[in-house]
Coordinates of C-alpha atoms in Angstrom, one line a residue:
M1 CA 0.0 0.0 0.0
S2 CA 1.4 3.4 -1.0
A3 CA 2.2 6.1 1.5
R4 CA -0.5 8.3 -0.1
T5 CA -3.1 5.5 0.3
K6 CA -2.1 5.2 4.0
A7 CA -2.3 9.0 4.3
R8 CA -5.9 9.0 2.9
K9 CA -6.9 6.4 5.4
R10 CA -5.4 8.5 8.1
A11 CA -7.1 11.6 6.9
L12 CA -10.4 9.6 6.8
D13 CA -9.9 8.6 10.4
I14 CA -9.4 12.3 11.4
L15 CA -12.4 13.5 9.5
F16 CA -14.6 10.6 10.7
S17 CA -13.6 11.1 14.3
S18 CA -14.2 14.8 14.2
D19 CA -17.6 14.4 12.6
V20 CA -18.8 11.6 14.9
R21 CA -17.7 13.3 18.1
G22 CA -18.9 16.7 16.9
D23 CA -15.4 18.2 17.5
D24 CA -13.9 21.0 15.5
L25 CA -11.8 19.5 12.8
A26 CA -8.8 21.7 13.7
V27 CA -8.9 20.4 17.3
T28 CA -9.0 16.8 16.1
L29 CA -6.1 17.5 13.7
A30 CA -4.1 19.0 16.5
A31 CA -4.6 16.0 18.7
E32 CA -3.6 13.7 15.9
A33 CA -0.5 15.9 15.3
A34 CA 0.5 15.4 18.9
R35 CA 0.1 11.6 18.6
A36 CA 2.0 11.6 15.2
A37 CA 5.0 13.3 16.8
G38 CA 5.6 10.0 18.7
E39 CA 5.4 7.9 15.6
P40 CA 8.3 8.8 13.4
A41 CA 8.0 5.6 11.4
R42 CA 4.6 6.8 10.0
E43 CA 5.8 10.3 9.1
A44 CA 5.4 9.8 5.4
S45 CA 1.7 9.0 5.7
W46 CA 1.2 11.7 8.3
L47 CA 2.5 14.6 6.2
Y48 CA 0.1 14.0 3.3
A49 CA -2.8 13.2 5.7
R50 CA -2.2 16.6 7.4
E51 CA -2.0 18.3 4.0
I52 CA -5.4 16.8 3.1
V53 CA -7.1 17.8 6.4
D54 CA -5.5 21.3 6.3
G55 CA -6.8 21.7 2.8
I56 CA -10.3 20.6 3.8
I57 CA -10.2 23.1 6.7
D58 CA -9.0 25.9 4.4
H59 CA -11.5 25.2 1.6
G60 CA -14.4 23.5 3.5
D61 CA -17.2 25.7 2.4
E62 CA -16.2 25.4 -1.3
I63 CA -15.8 21.6 -1.0
D64 CA -19.1 21.1 0.7
E65 CA -20.8 23.3 -1.8
Q66 CA -19.4 21.2 -4.7
I67 CA -20.5 18.0 -3.0
V68 CA -24.1 19.3 -2.3
T69 CA -24.3 20.7 -5.9
H70 CA -23.3 17.4 -7.5
A71 CA -24.8 14.9 -5.0
R72 CA -28.2 15.2 -6.7
D73 CA -30.8 15.6 -3.9
W74 CA -28.5 14.4 -1.1
K75 CA -27.9 16.7 1.8
L76 CA -24.6 16.4 3.6
E77 CA -26.3 15.5 6.8
R78 CA -28.1 12.5 5.2
M79 CA -24.9 11.0 3.8
P80 CA -23.1 8.2 5.7
T81 CA -20.3 9.8 7.7
I82 CA -17.6 7.8 5.9
D83 CA -19.0 8.8 2.5
R84 CA -19.1 12.5 3.5
A85 CA -15.5 12.3 4.6
L86 CA -14.4 10.5 1.5
L87 CA -16.2 13.0 -0.7
R88 CA -14.4 15.8 1.1
I89 CA -11.0 14.1 0.6
G90 CA -11.7 13.4 -3.1
T91 CA -13.0 16.8 -3.8
W92 CA -10.0 18.5 -2.2
E93 CA -7.7 16.3 -4.3
I94 CA -9.6 17.1 -7.5
L95 CA -9.8 20.8 -6.9
H96 CA -6.7 21.7 -5.0
N97 CA -4.0 19.1 -5.5
D98 CA -2.5 19.2 -9.0
E99 CA 0.0 16.4 -8.1
V100 CA -2.8 13.8 -7.9
P101 CA -4.5 12.9 -11.2
T102 CA -8.3 13.2 -11.0
A103 CA -8.8 9.5 -11.9
V104 CA -6.5 8.5 -9.0
A105 CA -8.4 10.7 -6.6
I106 CA -11.7 9.2 -7.6
D107 CA -10.4 5.6 -7.6
E108 CA -8.8 6.0 -4.2
A109 CA -12.0 7.4 -2.7
V110 CA -14.1 4.7 -4.3
E111 CA -11.9 1.9 -3.0
L112 CA -12.0 3.3 0.5
A113 CA -15.8 3.6 0.3
K114 CA -16.0 -0.1 -0.8
E115 CA -13.8 -1.1 2.1
F116 CA -15.3 1.0 4.9
S117 CA -18.9 2.0 4.0
T118 CA -22.1 0.6 2.6
D119 CA -22.6 -1.6 -0.4
D120 CA -23.8 1.4 -2.5
S121 CA -21.2 3.8 -1.3
G122 CA -18.6 3.0 -4.0
S123 CA -20.9 3.9 -6.8
F124 CA -22.3 6.9 -5.0
V125 CA -18.9 8.4 -4.3
H126 CA -17.8 7.7 -7.8
G127 CA -20.8 9.4 -9.3
V128 CA -20.5 12.6 -7.2
L129 CA -16.7 12.9 -7.7
A130 CA -17.0 12.3 -11.4
R131 CA -19.6 15.1 -11.7
I132 CA -17.4 17.4 -9.7
A133 CA -14.4 16.6 -11.9
R134 CA -16.4 17.1 -15.1
S135 CA -17.6 20.5 -13.9
N136 CA -14.2 21.9 -13.0

């Protein structure tokens, strides 16, 4: 598994934890940063995970607007927590990370949705991210 795939999983954990607990994302990220300081062997995945979460914090309103616009009658609150987090990660990568090809961002989000969410989540995440990619 690549360092970026591990980082996406780590970012997913941070977003999911923050959402479920109702904590501010910046607070959850700071707690994870403190924990990561004691895990130098996982530094490669931590750096990209932090970049993802910082990007979502910085562009959260724009990212959520893109998701809601392209989710076709789905409100953010109705989406499974995992799907919402993966859509945020994928949308940030599509819109704000030129180093990651759009197809890779979509594929990684879909694979994580298949692994961690509902049976329908892979196709749902793919559909939303593909519409976001086409519109930008």
